Amino acid sequence: MKGSGSLLLVTLAVLCACGKSGPEDNNEFFMEFLQTLLVGSPEELYDGPLGKYNVNQGAKEALTELKSCIDGLQPTHKADLVELLEQVLGSEDDA
């Protein structure tokens, strides 16, 4: 669990470093990042939400490991996370 906490901190650091635009852009980036992290591949992270950023090798390795941890979740837990993300995205559409 200690490694998972470290990966989460790395991910948050990447998100903070990338969050140099307005709040709406940050929300959009964050939601695309989470969606890709949950159901995409590491390559899709770099081509999609992280495509305009220079992601160093250490961050790539951390994101790949984080993705592996997410992929290792029980299917019901992963489905619950996807459902939560859909709820959040749906509430943004209503706003």
PDB file of N, CA and C in Angstrom:
ATOM      1  N   MET A   1       0.819  -1.190   0.000  1.00  0.00           N
ATOM      2  CA  MET A   1       0.000   0.000   0.000  1.00  0.00           C
ATOM      3  C   MET A   1       0.868   1.262   0.000  1.00  0.00           C
ATOM      4  N   LYS A   2       2.060   1.167   0.565  1.00  0.00           N
ATOM      5  CA  LYS A   2       2.969   2.296   0.593  1.00  0.00           C
ATOM      6  C   LYS A   2       3.325   2.743  -0.818  1.00  0.00           C
ATOM      7  N   GLY A   3       3.566   1.795  -1.711  1.00  0.00           N
ATOM      8  CA  GLY A   3       3.879   2.118  -3.099  1.00  0.00           C
ATOM      9  C   GLY A   3       2.717   2.787  -3.804  1.00  0.00           C
ATOM     10  N   SER A   4       1.497   2.341  -3.507  1.00  0.00           N
ATOM     11  CA  SER A   4       0.314   2.945  -4.123  1.00  0.00           C
ATOM     12  C   SER A   4       0.167   4.395  -3.696  1.00  0.00           C
ATOM     13  N   GLY A   5       0.459   4.690  -2.443  1.00  0.00           N
ATOM     14  CA  GLY A   5       0.393   6.068  -1.969  1.00  0.00           C
ATOM     15  C   GLY A   5       1.405   6.942  -2.677  1.00  0.00           C
ATOM     16  N   SER A   6       2.595   6.402  -2.881  1.00  0.00           N
ATOM     17  CA  SER A   6       3.629   7.152  -3.598  1.00  0.00           C
ATOM     18  C   SER A   6       3.199   7.423  -5.031  1.00  0.00           C
ATOM     19  N   LEU A   7       2.600   6.425  -5.661  1.00  0.00           N
ATOM     20  CA  LEU A   7       2.136   6.612  -7.042  1.00  0.00           C
ATOM     21  C   LEU A   7       1.055   7.672  -7.112  1.00  0.00           C
ATOM     22  N   LEU A   8       0.164   7.682  -6.115  1.00  0.00           N
ATOM     23  CA  LEU A   8      -0.885   8.685  -6.097  1.00  0.00           C
ATOM     24  C   LEU A   8      -0.277  10.079  -5.980  1.00  0.00           C
ATOM     25  N   LEU A   9       0.728  10.221  -5.126  1.00  0.00           N
ATOM     26  CA  LEU A   9       1.390  11.513  -4.982  1.00  0.00           C
ATOM     27  C   LEU A   9       2.057  11.952  -6.287  1.00  0.00           C
ATOM     28  N   VAL A  10       2.682  11.010  -6.978  1.00  0.00           N
ATOM     29  CA  VAL A  10       3.312  11.327  -8.260  1.00  0.00           C
ATOM     30  C   VAL A  10       2.251  11.788  -9.256  1.00  0.00           C
ATOM     31  N   THR A  11       1.131  11.063  -9.286  1.00  0.00           N
ATOM     32  CA  THR A  11       0.053  11.427 -10.203  1.00  0.00           C
ATOM     33  C   THR A  11      -0.480  12.814  -9.896  1.00  0.00           C
ATOM     34  N   LEU A  12      -0.685  13.116  -8.618  1.00  0.00           N
ATOM     35  CA  LEU A  12      -1.168  14.442  -8.242  1.00  0.00           C
ATOM     36  C   LEU A  12      -0.152  15.520  -8.607  1.00  0.00           C
ATOM     37  N   ALA A  13       1.134  15.206  -8.458  1.00  0.00           N
ATOM     38  CA  ALA A  13       2.172  16.168  -8.834  1.00  0.00           C
ATOM     39  C   ALA A  13       2.122  16.452 -10.330  1.00  0.00           C
ATOM     40  N   VAL A  14       1.926  15.403 -11.131  1.00  0.00           N
ATOM     41  CA  VAL A  14       1.813  15.581 -12.584  1.00  0.00           C
ATOM     42  C   VAL A  14       0.607  16.454 -12.901  1.00  0.00           C
ATOM     43  N   LEU A  15      -0.513  16.179 -12.239  1.00  0.00           N
ATOM     44  CA  LEU A  15      -1.715  16.956 -12.486  1.00  0.00           C
ATOM     45  C   LEU A  15      -1.519  18.423 -12.109  1.00  0.00           C
ATOM     46  N   CYS A  16      -0.871  18.668 -10.976  1.00  0.00           N
ATOM     47  CA  CYS A  16      -0.620  20.045 -10.553  1.00  0.00           C
ATOM     48  C   CYS A  16       0.332  20.749 -11.511  1.00  0.00           C
ATOM     49  N   ALA A  17       1.358  20.042 -11.943  1.00  0.00           N
ATOM     50  CA  ALA A  17       2.326  20.632 -12.861  1.00  0.00           C
ATOM     51  C   ALA A  17       1.684  20.965 -14.200  1.00  0.00           C
ATOM     52  N   CYS A  18       0.746  20.142 -14.602  1.00  0.00           N
ATOM     53  CA  CYS A  18       0.092  20.363 -15.895  1.00  0.00           C
ATOM     54  C   CYS A  18      -1.027  21.382 -15.795  1.00  0.00           C
ATOM     55  N   GLY A  19      -1.498  21.679 -14.619  1.00  0.00           N
ATOM     56  CA  GLY A  19      -2.666  22.543 -14.428  1.00  0.00           C
ATOM     57  C   GLY A  19      -2.330  24.014 -14.453  1.00  0.00           C
ATOM     58  N   LYS A  20      -1.838  24.514 -15.565  1.00  0.00           N
ATOM     59  CA  LYS A  20      -1.449  25.916 -15.658  1.00  0.00           C
ATOM     60  C   LYS A  20      -2.486  26.757 -16.385  1.00  0.00           C
ATOM     61  N   SER A  21      -3.599  26.164 -16.764  1.00  0.00           N
ATOM     62  CA  SER A  21      -4.632  26.925 -17.454  1.00  0.00           C
ATOM     63  C   SER A  21      -5.785  27.186 -16.489  1.00  0.00           C
ATOM     64  N   GLY A  22      -6.904  27.671 -17.025  1.00  0.00           N
ATOM     65  CA  GLY A  22      -8.036  28.033 -16.187  1.00  0.00           C
ATOM     66  C   GLY A  22      -8.700  26.855 -15.514  1.00  0.00           C
ATOM     67  N   PRO A  23      -9.553  27.137 -14.504  1.00  0.00           N
ATOM     68  CA  PRO A  23     -10.211  26.074 -13.744  1.00  0.00           C
ATOM     69  C   PRO A  23     -11.052  25.134 -14.606  1.00  0.00           C
ATOM     70  N   GLU A  24     -11.754  25.670 -15.599  1.00  0.00           N
ATOM     71  CA  GLU A  24     -12.570  24.825 -16.467  1.00  0.00           C
ATOM     72  C   GLU A  24     -11.691  23.884 -17.279  1.00  0.00           C
ATOM     73  N   ASP A  25     -10.579  24.408 -17.794  1.00  0.00           N
ATOM     74  CA  ASP A  25      -9.631  23.575 -18.543  1.00  0.00           C
ATOM     75  C   ASP A  25      -9.043  22.500 -17.645  1.00  0.00           C
ATOM     76  N   ASN A  26      -8.737  22.853 -16.396  1.00  0.00           N
ATOM     77  CA  ASN A  26      -8.196  21.882 -15.452  1.00  0.00           C
ATOM     78  C   ASN A  26      -9.184  20.761 -15.190  1.00  0.00           C
ATOM     79  N   ASN A  27     -10.455  21.111 -15.006  1.00  0.00           N
ATOM     80  CA  ASN A  27     -11.475  20.086 -14.776  1.00  0.00           C
ATOM     81  C   ASN A  27     -11.586  19.156 -15.974  1.00  0.00           C
ATOM     82  N   GLU A  28     -11.576  19.734 -17.157  1.00  0.00           N
ATOM     83  CA  GLU A  28     -11.662  18.949 -18.380  1.00  0.00           C
ATOM     84  C   GLU A  28     -10.458  18.010 -18.504  1.00  0.00           C
ATOM     85  N   PHE A  29      -9.267  18.556 -18.245  1.00  0.00           N
ATOM     86  CA  PHE A  29      -8.053  17.753 -18.294  1.00  0.00           C
ATOM     87  C   PHE A  29      -8.123  16.620 -17.279  1.00  0.00           C
ATOM     88  N   PHE A  30      -8.489  16.952 -16.051  1.00  0.00           N
ATOM     89  CA  PHE A  30      -8.528  15.975 -14.975  1.00  0.00           C
ATOM     90  C   PHE A  30      -9.508  14.850 -15.294  1.00  0.00           C
ATOM     91  N   MET A  31     -10.683  15.189 -15.800  1.00  0.00           N
ATOM     92  CA  MET A  31     -11.674  14.162 -16.103  1.00  0.00           C
ATOM     93  C   MET A  31     -11.209  13.282 -17.261  1.00  0.00           C
ATOM     94  N   GLU A  32     -10.601  13.882 -18.289  1.00  0.00           N
ATOM     95  CA  GLU A  32     -10.072  13.083 -19.403  1.00  0.00           C
ATOM     96  C   GLU A  32      -8.931  12.185 -18.925  1.00  0.00           C
ATOM     97  N   PHE A  33      -8.082  12.741 -18.050  1.00  0.00           N
ATOM     98  CA  PHE A  33      -6.978  11.974 -17.500  1.00  0.00           C
ATOM     99  C   PHE A  33      -7.504  10.768 -16.712  1.00  0.00           C
ATOM    100  N   LEU A  34      -8.468  11.002 -15.829  1.00  0.00           N
ATOM    101  CA  LEU A  34      -9.026   9.900 -15.032  1.00  0.00           C
ATOM    102  C   LEU A  34      -9.702   8.855 -15.906  1.00  0.00           C
ATOM    103  N   GLN A  35     -10.482   9.310 -16.875  1.00  0.00           N
ATOM    104  CA  GLN A  35     -11.167   8.372 -17.758  1.00  0.00           C
ATOM    105  C   GLN A  35     -10.160   7.501 -18.498  1.00  0.00           C
ATOM    106  N   THR A  36      -9.116   8.109 -19.019  1.00  0.00           N
ATOM    107  CA  THR A  36      -8.103   7.351 -19.742  1.00  0.00           C
ATOM    108  C   THR A  36      -7.351   6.424 -18.800  1.00  0.00           C
ATOM    109  N   LEU A  37      -7.079   6.887 -17.594  1.00  0.00           N
ATOM    110  CA  LEU A  37      -6.389   6.066 -16.609  1.00  0.00           C
ATOM    111  C   LEU A  37      -7.218   4.838 -16.257  1.00  0.00           C
ATOM    112  N   LEU A  38      -8.531   4.997 -16.181  1.00  0.00           N
ATOM    113  CA  LEU A  38      -9.403   3.883 -15.816  1.00  0.00           C
ATOM    114  C   LEU A  38      -9.613   2.897 -16.950  1.00  0.00           C
ATOM    115  N   VAL A  39      -9.810   3.382 -18.159  1.00  0.00           N
ATOM    116  CA  VAL A  39     -10.219   2.470 -19.234  1.00  0.00           C
ATOM    117  C   VAL A  39      -9.301   2.480 -20.455  1.00  0.00           C
ATOM    118  N   GLY A  40      -8.264   3.314 -20.438  1.00  0.00           N
ATOM    119  CA  GLY A  40      -7.367   3.384 -21.592  1.00  0.00           C
ATOM    120  C   GLY A  40      -6.059   2.666 -21.321  1.00  0.00           C
ATOM    121  N   SER A  41      -5.106   2.917 -22.188  1.00  0.00           N
ATOM    122  CA  SER A  41      -3.772   2.345 -22.046  1.00  0.00           C
ATOM    123  C   SER A  41      -2.804   3.460 -21.656  1.00  0.00           C
ATOM    124  N   PRO A  42      -1.617   3.096 -21.149  1.00  0.00           N
ATOM    125  CA  PRO A  42      -0.635   4.146 -20.866  1.00  0.00           C
ATOM    126  C   PRO A  42      -0.312   4.990 -22.107  1.00  0.00           C
ATOM    127  N   GLU A  43      -0.241   4.354 -23.263  1.00  0.00           N
ATOM    128  CA  GLU A  43       0.046   5.105 -24.491  1.00  0.00           C
ATOM    129  C   GLU A  43      -1.050   6.123 -24.781  1.00  0.00           C
ATOM    130  N   GLU A  44      -2.296   5.766 -24.481  1.00  0.00           N
ATOM    131  CA  GLU A  44      -3.399   6.701 -24.694  1.00  0.00           C
ATOM    132  C   GLU A  44      -3.309   7.898 -23.754  1.00  0.00           C
ATOM    133  N   LEU A  45      -2.711   7.707 -22.577  1.00  0.00           N
ATOM    134  CA  LEU A  45      -2.482   8.833 -21.676  1.00  0.00           C
ATOM    135  C   LEU A  45      -1.545   9.853 -22.322  1.00  0.00           C
ATOM    136  N   TYR A  46      -0.460   9.339 -22.935  1.00  0.00           N
ATOM    137  CA  TYR A  46       0.540  10.234 -23.514  1.00  0.00           C
ATOM    138  C   TYR A  46       0.066  10.860 -24.813  1.00  0.00           C
ATOM    139  N   ASP A  47      -0.770  10.153 -25.563  1.00  0.00           N
ATOM    140  CA  ASP A  47      -1.313  10.701 -26.807  1.00  0.00           C
ATOM    141  C   ASP A  47      -2.491  11.622 -26.538  1.00  0.00           C
ATOM    142  N   GLY A  48      -3.228  11.362 -25.453  1.00  0.00           N
ATOM    143  CA  GLY A  48      -4.433  12.120 -25.132  1.00  0.00           C
ATOM    144  C   GLY A  48      -4.173  13.254 -24.164  1.00  0.00           C
ATOM    145  N   PRO A  49      -4.596  13.086 -22.892  1.00  0.00           N
ATOM    146  CA  PRO A  49      -4.542  14.205 -21.953  1.00  0.00           C
ATOM    147  C   PRO A  49      -3.127  14.731 -21.682  1.00  0.00           C
ATOM    148  N   LEU A  50      -2.113  13.893 -21.783  1.00  0.00           N
ATOM    149  CA  LEU A  50      -0.749  14.346 -21.520  1.00  0.00           C
ATOM    150  C   LEU A  50       0.014  14.667 -22.799  1.00  0.00           C
ATOM    151  N   GLY A  51      -0.674  14.630 -23.937  1.00  0.00           N
ATOM    152  CA  GLY A  51      -0.028  14.785 -25.236  1.00  0.00           C
ATOM    153  C   GLY A  51       0.735  16.074 -25.426  1.00  0.00           C
ATOM    154  N   LYS A  52       0.304  17.150 -24.804  1.00  0.00           N
ATOM    155  CA  LYS A  52       0.985  18.426 -25.019  1.00  0.00           C
ATOM    156  C   LYS A  52       2.048  18.717 -23.958  1.00  0.00           C
ATOM    157  N   TYR A  53       2.306  17.735 -23.096  1.00  0.00           N
ATOM    158  CA  TYR A  53       3.291  17.913 -22.037  1.00  0.00           C
ATOM    159  C   TYR A  53       4.493  17.004 -22.257  1.00  0.00           C
ATOM    160  N   ASN A  54       5.634  17.435 -21.779  1.00  0.00           N
ATOM    161  CA  ASN A  54       6.853  16.644 -21.850  1.00  0.00           C
ATOM    162  C   ASN A  54       6.914  15.773 -20.589  1.00  0.00           C
ATOM    163  N   VAL A  55       6.462  14.539 -20.686  1.00  0.00           N
ATOM    164  CA  VAL A  55       6.427  13.629 -19.546  1.00  0.00           C
ATOM    165  C   VAL A  55       7.761  12.888 -19.486  1.00  0.00           C
ATOM    166  N   ASN A  56       8.503  13.088 -18.392  1.00  0.00           N
ATOM    167  CA  ASN A  56       9.818  12.451 -18.297  1.00  0.00           C
ATOM    168  C   ASN A  56       9.677  10.951 -18.039  1.00  0.00           C
ATOM    169  N   GLN A  57      10.771  10.240 -18.180  1.00  0.00           N
ATOM    170  CA  GLN A  57      10.759   8.782 -18.083  1.00  0.00           C
ATOM    171  C   GLN A  57      10.296   8.304 -16.712  1.00  0.00           C
ATOM    172  N   GLY A  58      10.711   8.981 -15.646  1.00  0.00           N
ATOM    173  CA  GLY A  58      10.300   8.592 -14.303  1.00  0.00           C
ATOM    174  C   GLY A  58       8.797   8.696 -14.117  1.00  0.00           C
ATOM    175  N   ALA A  59       8.211   9.781 -14.622  1.00  0.00           N
ATOM    176  CA  ALA A  59       6.761   9.954 -14.526  1.00  0.00           C
ATOM    177  C   ALA A  59       6.039   8.905 -15.376  1.00  0.00           C
ATOM    178  N   LYS A  60       6.593   8.589 -16.549  1.00  0.00           N
ATOM    179  CA  LYS A  60       5.993   7.551 -17.392  1.00  0.00           C
ATOM    180  C   LYS A  60       5.988   6.204 -16.683  1.00  0.00           C
ATOM    181  N   GLU A  61       7.102   5.889 -16.020  1.00  0.00           N
ATOM    182  CA  GLU A  61       7.177   4.621 -15.288  1.00  0.00           C
ATOM    183  C   GLU A  61       6.173   4.605 -14.141  1.00  0.00           C
ATOM    184  N   ALA A  62       6.040   5.717 -13.430  1.00  0.00           N
ATOM    185  CA  ALA A  62       5.085   5.801 -12.327  1.00  0.00           C
ATOM    186  C   ALA A  62       3.653   5.674 -12.828  1.00  0.00           C
ATOM    187  N   LEU A  63       3.342   6.347 -13.926  1.00  0.00           N
ATOM    188  CA  LEU A  63       1.986   6.260 -14.485  1.00  0.00           C
ATOM    189  C   LEU A  63       1.678   4.857 -14.995  1.00  0.00           C
ATOM    190  N   THR A  64       2.663   4.206 -15.589  1.00  0.00           N
ATOM    191  CA  THR A  64       2.477   2.830 -16.056  1.00  0.00           C
ATOM    192  C   THR A  64       2.208   1.908 -14.872  1.00  0.00           C
ATOM    193  N   GLU A  65       2.937   2.111 -13.773  1.00  0.00           N
ATOM    194  CA  GLU A  65       2.712   1.289 -12.585  1.00  0.00           C
ATOM    195  C   GLU A  65       1.346   1.583 -11.959  1.00  0.00           C
ATOM    196  N   LEU A  66       0.972   2.865 -11.923  1.00  0.00           N
ATOM    197  CA  LEU A  66      -0.346   3.227 -11.407  1.00  0.00           C
ATOM    198  C   LEU A  66      -1.444   2.594 -12.251  1.00  0.00           C
ATOM    199  N   LYS A  67      -1.281   2.639 -13.570  1.00  0.00           N
ATOM    200  CA  LYS A  67      -2.244   2.027 -14.485  1.00  0.00           C
ATOM    201  C   LYS A  67      -2.334   0.531 -14.231  1.00  0.00           C
ATOM    202  N   SER A  68      -1.206  -0.089 -13.976  1.00  0.00           N
ATOM    203  CA  SER A  68      -1.181  -1.517 -13.680  1.00  0.00           C
ATOM    204  C   SER A  68      -1.953  -1.823 -12.391  1.00  0.00           C
ATOM    205  N   CYS A  69      -1.791  -0.970 -11.392  1.00  0.00           N
ATOM    206  CA  CYS A  69      -2.537  -1.146 -10.138  1.00  0.00           C
ATOM    207  C   CYS A  69      -4.038  -1.022 -10.379  1.00  0.00           C
ATOM    208  N   ILE A  70      -4.427  -0.048 -11.171  1.00  0.00           N
ATOM    209  CA  ILE A  70      -5.850   0.145 -11.473  1.00  0.00           C
ATOM    210  C   ILE A  70      -6.384  -1.047 -12.249  1.00  0.00           C
ATOM    211  N   ASP A  71      -5.604  -1.524 -13.207  1.00  0.00           N
ATOM    212  CA  ASP A  71      -6.032  -2.684 -13.988  1.00  0.00           C
ATOM    213  C   ASP A  71      -6.136  -3.932 -13.114  1.00  0.00           C
ATOM    214  N   GLY A  72      -5.386  -3.965 -12.004  1.00  0.00           N
ATOM    215  CA  GLY A  72      -5.416  -5.111 -11.099  1.00  0.00           C
ATOM    216  C   GLY A  72      -6.558  -5.078 -10.104  1.00  0.00           C
ATOM    217  N   LEU A  73      -7.343  -4.015 -10.114  1.00  0.00           N
ATOM    218  CA  LEU A  73      -8.490  -3.945  -9.207  1.00  0.00           C
ATOM    219  C   LEU A  73      -9.514  -5.014  -9.560  1.00  0.00           C
ATOM    220  N   GLN A  74     -10.290  -5.396  -8.561  1.00  0.00           N
ATOM    221  CA  GLN A  74     -11.384  -6.320  -8.837  1.00  0.00           C
ATOM    222  C   GLN A  74     -12.320  -5.654  -9.842  1.00  0.00           C
ATOM    223  N   PRO A  75     -12.883  -6.427 -10.760  1.00  0.00           N
ATOM    224  CA  PRO A  75     -13.755  -5.835 -11.785  1.00  0.00           C
ATOM    225  C   PRO A  75     -14.897  -4.993 -11.204  1.00  0.00           C
ATOM    226  N   THR A  76     -15.452  -5.417 -10.085  1.00  0.00           N
ATOM    227  CA  THR A  76     -16.551  -4.632  -9.494  1.00  0.00           C
ATOM    228  C   THR A  76     -16.049  -3.283  -8.988  1.00  0.00           C
ATOM    229  N   HIS A  77     -14.847  -3.250  -8.424  1.00  0.00           N
ATOM    230  CA  HIS A  77     -14.302  -1.973  -7.950  1.00  0.00           C
ATOM    231  C   HIS A  77     -14.007  -1.036  -9.111  1.00  0.00           C
ATOM    232  N   LYS A  78     -13.453  -1.594 -10.167  1.00  0.00           N
ATOM    233  CA  LYS A  78     -13.165  -0.772 -11.346  1.00  0.00           C
ATOM    234  C   LYS A  78     -14.473  -0.251 -11.955  1.00  0.00           C
ATOM    235  N   ALA A  79     -15.481  -1.109 -12.011  1.00  0.00           N
ATOM    236  CA  ALA A  79     -16.788  -0.689 -12.538  1.00  0.00           C
ATOM    237  C   ALA A  79     -17.381   0.421 -11.671  1.00  0.00           C
ATOM    238  N   ASP A  80     -17.200   0.325 -10.362  1.00  0.00           N
ATOM    239  CA  ASP A  80     -17.699   1.372  -9.469  1.00  0.00           C
ATOM    240  C   ASP A  80     -16.982   2.699  -9.722  1.00  0.00           C
ATOM    241  N   LEU A  81     -15.684   2.644  -9.979  1.00  0.00           N
ATOM    242  CA  LEU A  81     -14.942   3.867 -10.281  1.00  0.00           C
ATOM    243  C   LEU A  81     -15.386   4.472 -11.605  1.00  0.00           C
ATOM    244  N   VAL A  82     -15.608   3.638 -12.605  1.00  0.00           N
ATOM    245  CA  VAL A  82     -16.098   4.125 -13.896  1.00  0.00           C
ATOM    246  C   VAL A  82     -17.480   4.749 -13.723  1.00  0.00           C
ATOM    247  N   GLU A  83     -18.330   4.111 -12.927  1.00  0.00           N
ATOM    248  CA  GLU A  83     -19.675   4.649 -12.669  1.00  0.00           C
ATOM    249  C   GLU A  83     -19.589   6.012 -11.982  1.00  0.00           C
ATOM    250  N   LEU A  84     -18.688   6.132 -11.009  1.00  0.00           N
ATOM    251  CA  LEU A  84     -18.506   7.408 -10.321  1.00  0.00           C
ATOM    252  C   LEU A  84     -18.042   8.485 -11.301  1.00  0.00           C
ATOM    253  N   LEU A  85     -17.112   8.135 -12.154  1.00  0.00           N
ATOM    254  CA  LEU A  85     -16.624   9.085 -13.150  1.00  0.00           C
ATOM    255  C   LEU A  85     -17.751   9.510 -14.083  1.00  0.00           C
ATOM    256  N   GLU A  86     -18.590   8.570 -14.494  1.00  0.00           N
ATOM    257  CA  GLU A  86     -19.724   8.904 -15.355  1.00  0.00           C
ATOM    258  C   GLU A  86     -20.684   9.850 -14.649  1.00  0.00           C
ATOM    259  N   GLN A  87     -20.894   9.660 -13.347  1.00  0.00           N
ATOM    260  CA  GLN A  87     -21.764  10.554 -12.579  1.00  0.00           C
ATOM    261  C   GLN A  87     -21.188  11.960 -12.561  1.00  0.00           C
ATOM    262  N   VAL A  88     -19.882  12.051 -12.327  1.00  0.00           N
ATOM    263  CA  VAL A  88     -19.234  13.356 -12.281  1.00  0.00           C
ATOM    264  C   VAL A  88     -19.314  14.026 -13.647  1.00  0.00           C
ATOM    265  N   LEU A  89     -19.024  13.282 -14.695  1.00  0.00           N
ATOM    266  CA  LEU A  89     -19.101  13.843 -16.052  1.00  0.00           C
ATOM    267  C   LEU A  89     -20.525  14.262 -16.375  1.00  0.00           C
ATOM    268  N   GLY A  90     -21.504  13.455 -15.947  1.00  0.00           N
ATOM    269  CA  GLY A  90     -22.915  13.798 -16.177  1.00  0.00           C
ATOM    270  C   GLY A  90     -23.320  15.066 -15.455  1.00  0.00           C
ATOM    271  N   SER A  91     -22.820  15.248 -14.227  1.00  0.00           N
ATOM    272  CA  SER A  91     -23.171  16.455 -13.477  1.00  0.00           C
ATOM    273  C   SER A  91     -22.524  17.690 -14.087  1.00  0.00           C
ATOM    274  N   GLU A  92     -21.358  17.534 -14.727  1.00  0.00           N
ATOM    275  CA  GLU A  92     -20.727  18.657 -15.423  1.00  0.00           C
ATOM    276  C   GLU A  92     -21.545  19.045 -16.649  1.00  0.00           C
ATOM    277  N   ASP A  93     -22.125  18.057 -17.332  1.00  0.00           N
ATOM    278  CA  ASP A  93     -22.941  18.345 -18.510  1.00  0.00           C
ATOM    279  C   ASP A  93     -24.202  19.100 -18.129  1.00  0.00           C
ATOM    280  N   ASP A  94     -24.733  18.833 -16.927  1.00  0.00           N
ATOM    281  CA  ASP A  94     -25.956  19.491 -16.466  1.00  0.00           C
ATOM    282  C   ASP A  94     -25.700  20.937 -16.049  1.00  0.00           C
ATOM    283  N   ALA A  95     -24.454  21.251 -15.697  1.00  0.00           N
ATOM    284  CA  ALA A  95     -24.132  22.591 -15.184  1.00  0.00           C
ATOM    285  C   ALA A  95     -24.075  23.625 -16.276  1.00  0.00           C
TER     286      ALA A  95
END
